[in-house]
Coordinates of C-alpha atoms and ligand atoms in Angstrom, one line a residue:
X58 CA -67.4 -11.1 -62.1
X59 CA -69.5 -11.5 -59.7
X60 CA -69.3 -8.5 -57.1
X61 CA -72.3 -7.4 -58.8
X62 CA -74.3 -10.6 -57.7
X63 CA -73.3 -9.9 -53.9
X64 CA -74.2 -6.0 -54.6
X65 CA -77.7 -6.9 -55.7
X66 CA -78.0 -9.7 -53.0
X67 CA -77.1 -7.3 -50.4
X68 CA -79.8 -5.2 -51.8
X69 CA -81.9 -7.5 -51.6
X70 CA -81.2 -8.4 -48.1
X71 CA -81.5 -4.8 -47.2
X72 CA -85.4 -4.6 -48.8
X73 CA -86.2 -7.6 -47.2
X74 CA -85.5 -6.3 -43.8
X75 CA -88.8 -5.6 -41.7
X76 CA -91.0 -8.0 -43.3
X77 CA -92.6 -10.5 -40.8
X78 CA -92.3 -13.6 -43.6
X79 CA -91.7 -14.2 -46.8
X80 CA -94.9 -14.5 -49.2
X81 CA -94.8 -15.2 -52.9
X82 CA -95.3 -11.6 -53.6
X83 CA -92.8 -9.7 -51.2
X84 CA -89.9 -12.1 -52.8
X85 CA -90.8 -11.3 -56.2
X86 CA -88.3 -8.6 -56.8
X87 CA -85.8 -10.0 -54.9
X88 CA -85.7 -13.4 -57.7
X89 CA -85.9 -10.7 -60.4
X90 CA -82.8 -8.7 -58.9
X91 CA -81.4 -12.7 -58.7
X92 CA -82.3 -13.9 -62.1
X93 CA -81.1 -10.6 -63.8
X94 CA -77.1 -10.6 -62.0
X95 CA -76.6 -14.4 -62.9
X96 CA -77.9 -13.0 -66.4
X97 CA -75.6 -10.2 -66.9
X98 CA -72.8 -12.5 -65.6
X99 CA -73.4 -14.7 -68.6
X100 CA -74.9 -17.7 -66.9
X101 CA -77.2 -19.7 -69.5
X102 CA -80.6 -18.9 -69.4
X103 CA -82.2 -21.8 -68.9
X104 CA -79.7 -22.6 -66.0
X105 CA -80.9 -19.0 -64.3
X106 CA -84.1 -19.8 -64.6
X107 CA -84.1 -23.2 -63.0
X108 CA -82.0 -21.7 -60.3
X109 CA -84.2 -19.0 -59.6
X110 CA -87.2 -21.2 -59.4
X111 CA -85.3 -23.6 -57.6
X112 CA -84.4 -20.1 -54.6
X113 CA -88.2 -19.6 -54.4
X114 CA -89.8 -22.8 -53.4
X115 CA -86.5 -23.0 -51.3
X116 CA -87.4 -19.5 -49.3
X117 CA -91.1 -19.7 -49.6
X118 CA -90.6 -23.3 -48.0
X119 CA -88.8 -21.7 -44.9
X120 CA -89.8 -20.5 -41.6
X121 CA -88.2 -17.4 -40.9
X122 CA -87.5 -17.8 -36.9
X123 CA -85.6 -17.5 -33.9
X124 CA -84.3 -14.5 -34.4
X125 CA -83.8 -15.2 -38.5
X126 CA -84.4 -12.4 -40.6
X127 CA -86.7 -13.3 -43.5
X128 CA -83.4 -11.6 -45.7
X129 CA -81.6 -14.5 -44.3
X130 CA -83.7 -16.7 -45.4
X131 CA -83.5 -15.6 -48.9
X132 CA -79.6 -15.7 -48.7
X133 CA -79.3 -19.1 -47.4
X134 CA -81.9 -20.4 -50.3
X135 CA -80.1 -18.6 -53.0
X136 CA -76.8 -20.3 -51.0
X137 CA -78.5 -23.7 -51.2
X138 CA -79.2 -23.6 -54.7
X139 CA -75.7 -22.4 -55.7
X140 CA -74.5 -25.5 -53.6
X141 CA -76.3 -27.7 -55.6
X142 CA -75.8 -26.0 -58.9
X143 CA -71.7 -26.3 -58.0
X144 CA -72.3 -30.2 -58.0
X145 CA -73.7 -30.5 -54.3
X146 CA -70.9 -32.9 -52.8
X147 CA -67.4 -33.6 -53.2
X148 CA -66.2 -35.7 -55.9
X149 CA -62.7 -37.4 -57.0
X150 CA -61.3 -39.4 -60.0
X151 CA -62.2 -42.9 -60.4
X152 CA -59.4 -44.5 -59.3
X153 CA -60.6 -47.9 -59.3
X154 CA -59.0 -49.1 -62.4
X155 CA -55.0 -50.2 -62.0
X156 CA -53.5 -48.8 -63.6
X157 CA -55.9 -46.1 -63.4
X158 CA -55.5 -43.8 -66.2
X159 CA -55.5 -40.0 -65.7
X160 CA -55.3 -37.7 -68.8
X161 CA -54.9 -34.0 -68.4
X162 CA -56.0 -31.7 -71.4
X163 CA -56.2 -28.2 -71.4
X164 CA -55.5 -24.6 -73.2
X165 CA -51.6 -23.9 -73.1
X166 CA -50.6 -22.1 -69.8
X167 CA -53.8 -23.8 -67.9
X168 CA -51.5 -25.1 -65.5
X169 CA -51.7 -29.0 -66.7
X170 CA -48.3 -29.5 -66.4
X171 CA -48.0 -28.3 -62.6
X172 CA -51.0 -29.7 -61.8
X173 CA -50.1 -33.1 -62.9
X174 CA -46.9 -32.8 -60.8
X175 CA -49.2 -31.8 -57.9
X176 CA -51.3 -34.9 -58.4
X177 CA -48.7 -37.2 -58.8
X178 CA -47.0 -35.6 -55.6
X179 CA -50.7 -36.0 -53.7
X180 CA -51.5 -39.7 -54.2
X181 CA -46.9 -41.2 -54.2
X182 CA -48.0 -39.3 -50.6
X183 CA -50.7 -41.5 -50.1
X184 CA -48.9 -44.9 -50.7
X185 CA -49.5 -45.2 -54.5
X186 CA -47.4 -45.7 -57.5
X187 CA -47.3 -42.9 -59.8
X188 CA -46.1 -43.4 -63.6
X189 CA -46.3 -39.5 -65.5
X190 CA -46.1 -39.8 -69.3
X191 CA -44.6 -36.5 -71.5
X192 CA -47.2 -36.5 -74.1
X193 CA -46.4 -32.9 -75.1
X194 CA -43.7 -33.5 -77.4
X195 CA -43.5 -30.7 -79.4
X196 CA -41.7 -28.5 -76.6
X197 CA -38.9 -30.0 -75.0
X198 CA -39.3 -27.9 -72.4
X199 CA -41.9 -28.7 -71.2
X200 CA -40.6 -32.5 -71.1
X201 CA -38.0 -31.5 -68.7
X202 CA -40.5 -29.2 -67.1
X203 CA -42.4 -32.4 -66.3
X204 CA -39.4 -34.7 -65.2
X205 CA -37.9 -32.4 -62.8
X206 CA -41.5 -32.4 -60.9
X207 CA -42.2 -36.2 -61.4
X208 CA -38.6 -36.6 -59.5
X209 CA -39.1 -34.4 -56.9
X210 CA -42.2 -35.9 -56.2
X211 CA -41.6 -39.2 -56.3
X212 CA -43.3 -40.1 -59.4
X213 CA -42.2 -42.4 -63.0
X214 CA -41.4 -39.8 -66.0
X215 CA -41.8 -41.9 -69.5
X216 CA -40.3 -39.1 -72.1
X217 CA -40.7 -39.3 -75.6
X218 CA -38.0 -41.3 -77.9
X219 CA -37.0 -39.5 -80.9
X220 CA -39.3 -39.8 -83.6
X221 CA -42.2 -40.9 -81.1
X222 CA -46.2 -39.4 -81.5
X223 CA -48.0 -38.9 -78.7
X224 CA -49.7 -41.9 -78.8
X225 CA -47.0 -44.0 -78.9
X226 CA -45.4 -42.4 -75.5
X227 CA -48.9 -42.4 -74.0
X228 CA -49.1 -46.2 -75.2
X229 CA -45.8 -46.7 -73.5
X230 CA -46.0 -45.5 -70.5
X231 CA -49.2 -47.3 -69.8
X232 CA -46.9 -50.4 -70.4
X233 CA -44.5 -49.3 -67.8
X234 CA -47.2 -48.6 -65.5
X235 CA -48.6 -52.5 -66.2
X236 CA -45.4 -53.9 -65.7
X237 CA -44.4 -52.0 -62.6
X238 CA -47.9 -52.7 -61.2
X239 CA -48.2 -48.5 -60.8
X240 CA -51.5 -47.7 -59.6
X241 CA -51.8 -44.4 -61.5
X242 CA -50.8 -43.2 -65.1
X243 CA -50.9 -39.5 -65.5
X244 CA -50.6 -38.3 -69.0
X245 CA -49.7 -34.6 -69.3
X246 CA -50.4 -33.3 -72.8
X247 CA -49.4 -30.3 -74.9
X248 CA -51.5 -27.4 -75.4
X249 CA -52.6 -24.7 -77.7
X250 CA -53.8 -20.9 -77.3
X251 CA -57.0 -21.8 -78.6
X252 CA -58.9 -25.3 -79.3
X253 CA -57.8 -26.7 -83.1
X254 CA -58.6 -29.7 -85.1
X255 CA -55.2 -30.5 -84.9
X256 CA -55.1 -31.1 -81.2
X257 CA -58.6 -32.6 -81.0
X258 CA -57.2 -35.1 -83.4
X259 CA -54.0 -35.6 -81.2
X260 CA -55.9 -36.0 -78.1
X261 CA -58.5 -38.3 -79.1
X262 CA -56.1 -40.9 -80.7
X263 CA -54.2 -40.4 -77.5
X264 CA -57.4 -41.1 -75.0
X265 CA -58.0 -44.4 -77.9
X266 CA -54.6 -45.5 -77.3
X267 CA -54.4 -45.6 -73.7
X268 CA -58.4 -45.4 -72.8
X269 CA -58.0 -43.8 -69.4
X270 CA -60.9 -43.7 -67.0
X271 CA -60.1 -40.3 -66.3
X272 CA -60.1 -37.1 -69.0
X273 CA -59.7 -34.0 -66.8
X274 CA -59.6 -30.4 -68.3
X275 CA -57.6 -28.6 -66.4
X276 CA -59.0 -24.6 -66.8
X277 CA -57.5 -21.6 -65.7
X278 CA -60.3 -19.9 -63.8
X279 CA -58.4 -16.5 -64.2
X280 CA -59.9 -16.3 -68.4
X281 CA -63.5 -15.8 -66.9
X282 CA -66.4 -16.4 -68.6
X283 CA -64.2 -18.0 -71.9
X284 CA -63.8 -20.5 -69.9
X285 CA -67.5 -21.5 -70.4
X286 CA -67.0 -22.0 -74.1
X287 CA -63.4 -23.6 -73.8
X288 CA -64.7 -26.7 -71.3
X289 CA -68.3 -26.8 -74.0
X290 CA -66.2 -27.4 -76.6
X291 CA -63.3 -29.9 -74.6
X292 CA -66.3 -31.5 -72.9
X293 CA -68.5 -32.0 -76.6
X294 CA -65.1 -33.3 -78.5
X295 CA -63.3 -35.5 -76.0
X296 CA -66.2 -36.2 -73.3
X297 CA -64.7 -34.8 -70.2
X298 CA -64.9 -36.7 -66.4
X299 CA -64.0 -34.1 -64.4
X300 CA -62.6 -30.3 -63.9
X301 CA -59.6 -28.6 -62.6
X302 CA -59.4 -25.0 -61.7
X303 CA -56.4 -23.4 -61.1
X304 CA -55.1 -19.9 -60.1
X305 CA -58.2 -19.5 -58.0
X306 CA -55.7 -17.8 -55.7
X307 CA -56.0 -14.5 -57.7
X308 CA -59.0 -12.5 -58.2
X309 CA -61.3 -15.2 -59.4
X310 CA -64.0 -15.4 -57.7
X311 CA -65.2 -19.0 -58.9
X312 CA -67.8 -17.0 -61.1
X313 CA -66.0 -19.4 -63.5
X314 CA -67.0 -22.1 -62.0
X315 CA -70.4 -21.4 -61.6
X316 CA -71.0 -21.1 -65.0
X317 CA -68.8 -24.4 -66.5
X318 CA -70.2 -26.7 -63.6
X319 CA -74.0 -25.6 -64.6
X320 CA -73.9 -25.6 -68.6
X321 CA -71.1 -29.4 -68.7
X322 CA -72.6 -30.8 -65.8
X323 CA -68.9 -32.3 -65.4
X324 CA -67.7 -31.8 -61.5
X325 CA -64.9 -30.1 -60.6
X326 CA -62.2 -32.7 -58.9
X327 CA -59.5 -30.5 -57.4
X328 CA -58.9 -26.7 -57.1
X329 CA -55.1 -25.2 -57.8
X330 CA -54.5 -22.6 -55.3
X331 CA -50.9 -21.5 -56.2
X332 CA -47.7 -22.2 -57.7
X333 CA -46.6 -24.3 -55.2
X334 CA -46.5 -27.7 -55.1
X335 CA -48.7 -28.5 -52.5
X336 CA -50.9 -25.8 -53.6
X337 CA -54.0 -28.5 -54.5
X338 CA -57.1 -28.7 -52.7
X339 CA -60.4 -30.4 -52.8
X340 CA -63.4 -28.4 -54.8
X341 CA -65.9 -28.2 -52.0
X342 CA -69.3 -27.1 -53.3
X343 CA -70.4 -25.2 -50.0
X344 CA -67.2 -23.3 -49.8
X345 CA -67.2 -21.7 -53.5
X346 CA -70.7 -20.7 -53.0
X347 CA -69.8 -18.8 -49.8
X348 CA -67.1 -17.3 -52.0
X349 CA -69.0 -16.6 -54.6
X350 CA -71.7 -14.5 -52.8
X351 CA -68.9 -13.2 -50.7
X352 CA -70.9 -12.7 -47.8
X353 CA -69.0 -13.3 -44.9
X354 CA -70.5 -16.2 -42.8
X355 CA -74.4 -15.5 -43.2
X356 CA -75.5 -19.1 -43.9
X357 CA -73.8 -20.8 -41.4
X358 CA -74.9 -18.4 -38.7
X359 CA -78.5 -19.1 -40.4
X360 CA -78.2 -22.6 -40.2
X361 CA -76.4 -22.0 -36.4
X362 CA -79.4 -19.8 -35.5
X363 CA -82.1 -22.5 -37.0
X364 CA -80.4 -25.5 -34.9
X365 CA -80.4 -24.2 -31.7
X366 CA -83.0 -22.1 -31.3
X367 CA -85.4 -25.4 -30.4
X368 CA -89.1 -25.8 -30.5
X369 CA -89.3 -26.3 -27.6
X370 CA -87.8 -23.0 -26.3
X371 CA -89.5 -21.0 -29.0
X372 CA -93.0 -22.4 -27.7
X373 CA -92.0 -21.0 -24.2
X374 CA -90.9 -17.5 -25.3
X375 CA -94.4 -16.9 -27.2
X376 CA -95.6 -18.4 -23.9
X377 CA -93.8 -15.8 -21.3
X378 CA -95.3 -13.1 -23.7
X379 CA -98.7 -14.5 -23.1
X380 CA -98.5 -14.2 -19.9
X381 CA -99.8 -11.1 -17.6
X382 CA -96.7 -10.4 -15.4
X383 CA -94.2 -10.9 -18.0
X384 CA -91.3 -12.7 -18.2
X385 CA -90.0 -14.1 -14.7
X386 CA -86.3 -14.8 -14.0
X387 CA -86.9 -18.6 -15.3
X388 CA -87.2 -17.1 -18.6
X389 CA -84.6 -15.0 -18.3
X390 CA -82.4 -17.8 -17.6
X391 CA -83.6 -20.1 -19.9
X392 CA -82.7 -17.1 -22.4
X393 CA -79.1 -17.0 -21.9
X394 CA -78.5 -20.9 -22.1
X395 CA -80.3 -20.7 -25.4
X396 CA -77.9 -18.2 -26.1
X397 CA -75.0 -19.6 -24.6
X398 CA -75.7 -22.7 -27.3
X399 CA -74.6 -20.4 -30.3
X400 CA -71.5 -20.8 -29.4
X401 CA -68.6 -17.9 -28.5
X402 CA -69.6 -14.5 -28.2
X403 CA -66.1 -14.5 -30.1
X404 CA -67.3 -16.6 -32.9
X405 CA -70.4 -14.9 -33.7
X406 CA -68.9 -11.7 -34.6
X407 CA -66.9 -13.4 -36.7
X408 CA -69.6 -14.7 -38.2
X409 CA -71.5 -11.7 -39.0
X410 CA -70.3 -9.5 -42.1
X411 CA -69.2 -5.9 -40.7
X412 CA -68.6 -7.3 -37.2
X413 CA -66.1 -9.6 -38.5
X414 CA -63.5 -7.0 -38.8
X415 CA -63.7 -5.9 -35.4
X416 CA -60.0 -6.4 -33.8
X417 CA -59.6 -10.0 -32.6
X418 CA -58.7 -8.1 -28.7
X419 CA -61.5 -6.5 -29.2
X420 CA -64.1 -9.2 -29.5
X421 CA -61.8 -11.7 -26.8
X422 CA -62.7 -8.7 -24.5
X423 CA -66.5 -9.0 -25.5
X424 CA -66.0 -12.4 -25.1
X425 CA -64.5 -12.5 -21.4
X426 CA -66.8 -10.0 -20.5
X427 CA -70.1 -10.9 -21.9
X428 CA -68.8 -14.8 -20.5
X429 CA -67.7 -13.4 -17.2
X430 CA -71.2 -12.0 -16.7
X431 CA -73.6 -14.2 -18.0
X432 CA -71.8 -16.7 -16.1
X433 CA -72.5 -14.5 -12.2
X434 CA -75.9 -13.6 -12.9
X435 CA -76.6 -17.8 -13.6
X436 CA -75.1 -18.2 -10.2
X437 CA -77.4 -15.9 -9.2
X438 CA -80.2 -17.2 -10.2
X439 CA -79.3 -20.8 -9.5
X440 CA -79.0 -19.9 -5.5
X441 CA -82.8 -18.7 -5.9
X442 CA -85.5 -21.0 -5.0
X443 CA -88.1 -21.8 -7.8
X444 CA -90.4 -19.8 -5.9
X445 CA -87.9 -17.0 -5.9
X446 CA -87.3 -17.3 -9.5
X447 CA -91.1 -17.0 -10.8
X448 CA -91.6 -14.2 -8.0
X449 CA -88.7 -12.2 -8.0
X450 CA -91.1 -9.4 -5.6
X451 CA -90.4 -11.7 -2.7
X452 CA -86.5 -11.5 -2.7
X453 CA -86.3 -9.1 0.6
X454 CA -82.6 -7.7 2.0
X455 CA -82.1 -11.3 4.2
X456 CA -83.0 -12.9 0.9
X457 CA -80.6 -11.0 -0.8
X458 CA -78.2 -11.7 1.4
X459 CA -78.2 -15.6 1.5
X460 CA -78.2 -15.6 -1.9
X461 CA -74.9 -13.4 -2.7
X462 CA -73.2 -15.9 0.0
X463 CA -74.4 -19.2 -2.1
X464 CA -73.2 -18.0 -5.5
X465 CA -70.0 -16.0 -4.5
X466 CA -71.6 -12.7 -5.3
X467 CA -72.6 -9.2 -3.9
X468 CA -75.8 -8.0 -2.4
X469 CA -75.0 -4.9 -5.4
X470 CA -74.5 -7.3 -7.9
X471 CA -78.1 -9.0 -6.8
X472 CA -79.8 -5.9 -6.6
X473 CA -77.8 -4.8 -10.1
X474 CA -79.4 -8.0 -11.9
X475 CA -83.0 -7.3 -10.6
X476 CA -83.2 -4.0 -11.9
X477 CA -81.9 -4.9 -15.1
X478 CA -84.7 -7.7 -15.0
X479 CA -87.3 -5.3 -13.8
X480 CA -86.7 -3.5 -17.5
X481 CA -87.2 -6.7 -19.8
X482 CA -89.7 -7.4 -17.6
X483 CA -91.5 -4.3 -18.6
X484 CA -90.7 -4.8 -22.5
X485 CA -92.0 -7.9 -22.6
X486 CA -95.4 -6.5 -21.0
X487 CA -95.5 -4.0 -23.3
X488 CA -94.5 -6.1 -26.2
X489 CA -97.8 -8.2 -25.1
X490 CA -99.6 -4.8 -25.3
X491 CA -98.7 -3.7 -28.7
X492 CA -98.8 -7.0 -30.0
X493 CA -102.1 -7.3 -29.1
X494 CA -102.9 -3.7 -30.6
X495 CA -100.9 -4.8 -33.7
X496 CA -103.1 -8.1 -34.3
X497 CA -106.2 -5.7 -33.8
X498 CA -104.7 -3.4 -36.5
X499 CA -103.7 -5.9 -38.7
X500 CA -107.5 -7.1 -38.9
X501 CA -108.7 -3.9 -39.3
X502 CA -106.8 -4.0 -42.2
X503 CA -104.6 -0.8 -41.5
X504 CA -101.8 -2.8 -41.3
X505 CA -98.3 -2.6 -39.6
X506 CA -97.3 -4.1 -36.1
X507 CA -95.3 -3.0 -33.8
X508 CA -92.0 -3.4 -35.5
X509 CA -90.5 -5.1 -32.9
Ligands
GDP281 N1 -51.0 -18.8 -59.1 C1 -51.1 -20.0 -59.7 N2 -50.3 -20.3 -60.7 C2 -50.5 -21.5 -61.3 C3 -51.4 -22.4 -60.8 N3 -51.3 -23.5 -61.6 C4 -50.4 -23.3 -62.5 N4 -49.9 -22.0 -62.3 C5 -48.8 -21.4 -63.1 O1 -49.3 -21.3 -64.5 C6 -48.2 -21.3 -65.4 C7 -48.4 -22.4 -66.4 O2 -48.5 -23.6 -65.9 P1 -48.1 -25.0 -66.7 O3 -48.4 -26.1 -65.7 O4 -46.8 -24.9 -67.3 O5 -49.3 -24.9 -67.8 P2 -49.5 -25.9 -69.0 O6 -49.1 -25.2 -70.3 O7 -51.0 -26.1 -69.1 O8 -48.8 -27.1 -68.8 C8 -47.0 -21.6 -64.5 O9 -46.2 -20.5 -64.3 C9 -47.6 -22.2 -63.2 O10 -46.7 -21.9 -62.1 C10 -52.2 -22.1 -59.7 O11 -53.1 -22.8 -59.2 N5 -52.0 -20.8 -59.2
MG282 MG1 -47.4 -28.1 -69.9

């Protein structure tokens, strides 16, 4: 549902790419191509809207920097918003109560019934009580269904007596729960294909029975965008607490989510990730936006980037462009520690979309290697004097010499480094040229810089 999103946002990404900054007007078709994907994925319209303006004042607000492409940028404010759109942090059931009461309602073949068991199996693991009630009566089925999982985790089943509503079982096994000082009551519930008076009516006298501080639809997120009008109307008759999605282990993209988080405003509590029993995990925010733009690692390597690329460092690279004769071995090693603080050579190509399918042997070798060799030519320049280090000119053959001895190294190796120097050296004075050219241009008002 929505590939077409990450299509367009790639797009955008792609147009982006070049520009120095980003300026009200250069991000202007990039919000439109934003605005129109959460659109034809059926998000609300007032909800795309607030997001969109909610992106801009988020990218226009950013410095695009150290090495952060003003493309990135956008991504990791369109990230940001869908964060907070998702419901921000982290939330759980209010569990405060005891017995606290946990109701499940849902469409039939949402997955209430195994969640409940997975719920019930999460917190007997944490030290609690658990009492499950059988409130779908109608199928006896799904009674046993219930018991078997209740047992097997550790759980209370109350089943229905002959002749019993669902009230009356719900009613009941919230006395169980009181007398057996449970901590949790879980009431499973029967479903229907589609919503129906009937089981409004059923469900409400159940939640005035029992009052539980908990109602909690439980929504496949496999039905798409339907789900958006099943948790509206849920949410509108019974006044939902919380979300669960299951089956996001198929294709789902958490599109689904999206779109019920932003028009209920209810969070989601818990995400069902298989058939399994343990198959429940917490709904992180971050995460399902990550999945939902489907672009690899982008904002983290963003944020990564942003971190440890300091002011401080910044200042001095502007600084050894400044200068007449270029950048001196200082910088140069000053460079690779900066580097060295992003972390693995390893871990940021797994980071980056495309490189991240490059063979794991593969990228340990670019790790050992790039490692093995940023770690001799620090040695290197750690057995140079300052003086040696700002003047690299004066570093004669005895030099040479008594500095391969002090860091382990080779006269070649020396001599391999400096040459290799000697050629950033000379970018960096020509980048000082052309910037300098460029800035004239740019007055002159024939635009275009260098394109460095
Ligand atoms: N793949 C997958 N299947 C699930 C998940 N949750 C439930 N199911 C399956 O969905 C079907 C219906 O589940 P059930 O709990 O009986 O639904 P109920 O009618 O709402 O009680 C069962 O076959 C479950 O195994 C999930 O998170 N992932
Ligand atoms: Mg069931």
């Amino acid at each position: 549902m929505f590939e077409r999103l990450t299509e367009r946002l790639q797009k955008v990404v792609r147009d982006l790419r070049g520009l120095g900054s980003i300026t009200e007007e250069n991000v202007q078709g990039a919000l439109r191509e934003v605005r129109m994907a959460l659109l034809e994925a059926d998000v609300h319209y007032e909800t795309a809207k607030t997001f969109v303006s909610g992106v801009k004042e988020k990218a226009l607000g950013t410095k695009v920097e150290g090495g952060v492409s003003p493309g990135q940028v956008f991504i990791k404010a369109v990230y940001d918003e869908l964060v907070t759109l998702l419901g921000k942090e982290q939330r759980d059931f209010e569990l405060a109560a005891r017995p606290a009461g946990v109701m499940m309602i849902g469409l039939h073949g949402s997955g209430k019934t195994t969640t409940t068991g997975k719920l019930a199996r999460t917190w007997v693991a944490e030290g609690k009580k658990v009492v499950v009630a059988a409130c779908d009566i109608r199928r006896p089925a799904a009674v046993e269904q219930l018991a078997t999982l209740a047992a097997s985790a550790g759980a209370t089943c109350v089943r229905p007596e002959p002749g019993e509503g669902v009230s009356a079982v719900g009613r009941r096994a919230l006395e169980v729960a009181r007398k057996g000082m449970a901590d949790i009551v879980l009431y499973d519930t029967g479903g229907r294909f589609q919503m129906d008076e009937e089981l409004v009516a059923e469900l409400k006298e159940l939640r005035a029975a029992v009052a539980p501080k908990n109602v909690v639809l439980v929504l496949d997120a496999a039905i798409g965008q339907e789900s958006v009008n099943v948790a509206k109307t849920f949410h509108e008759a019974l006044g939902l607490t919380g979300l669960i999605l299951t089956k996001l282990d198929g294709d789902a993209r958490g599109g689904a989510a999206l779109s019920v988080v932003a028009v209920t405003g209810v969070p989601v509590l818990r995400v069902g990730v298989g058939e399994g029993q343990g198959d429940l995990e917490a709904f992180h925010p971050d995460r399902m936006a990550g999945r939902i733009l489907g672009m690899g690692d982008v904002v983290s390597l963003v944020e990564k980037v942003q971190q440890s690329v300091d002011q401080k460092e910044a200042a001095r690279m502007e600084e050894t462009l400044r200068r007449k004769e270029g950048m001196n071995l200082e910088d140069l090693l000053a460079q690779m520690r900066q580097v060295r603080k992003l972390g693995s050579i390893g871990k940021l190509m797994e980071m980056i979309p495309g490189l991240s399918s490059v063979p794991m042997e593969l990228r340990d070798q670019a790790e050992r290697e790039g490692g093995a060799r940023m770690k001799k030519t620090e040695a290197i320049i750690l057995s140079m004097t300052p003086k040696e280090r700002r003047h690299p000119g004066l570093l004669d053959a005895r030099r040479k010499k008594r500095i391969a001895a002090g860091s382990g190294t080779q006269v070649s190796d020396i001599n391999e480094l400096l040459r290799q120097f000697k050629q950033m050296q000379q970018m960096t004075k020509r980048m000082r040229k052309l910037g300098r050219l460029g800035m004239m241009r740019g007055m002159m008002g024939r635009g275009g810089g260098p394109g460095f």
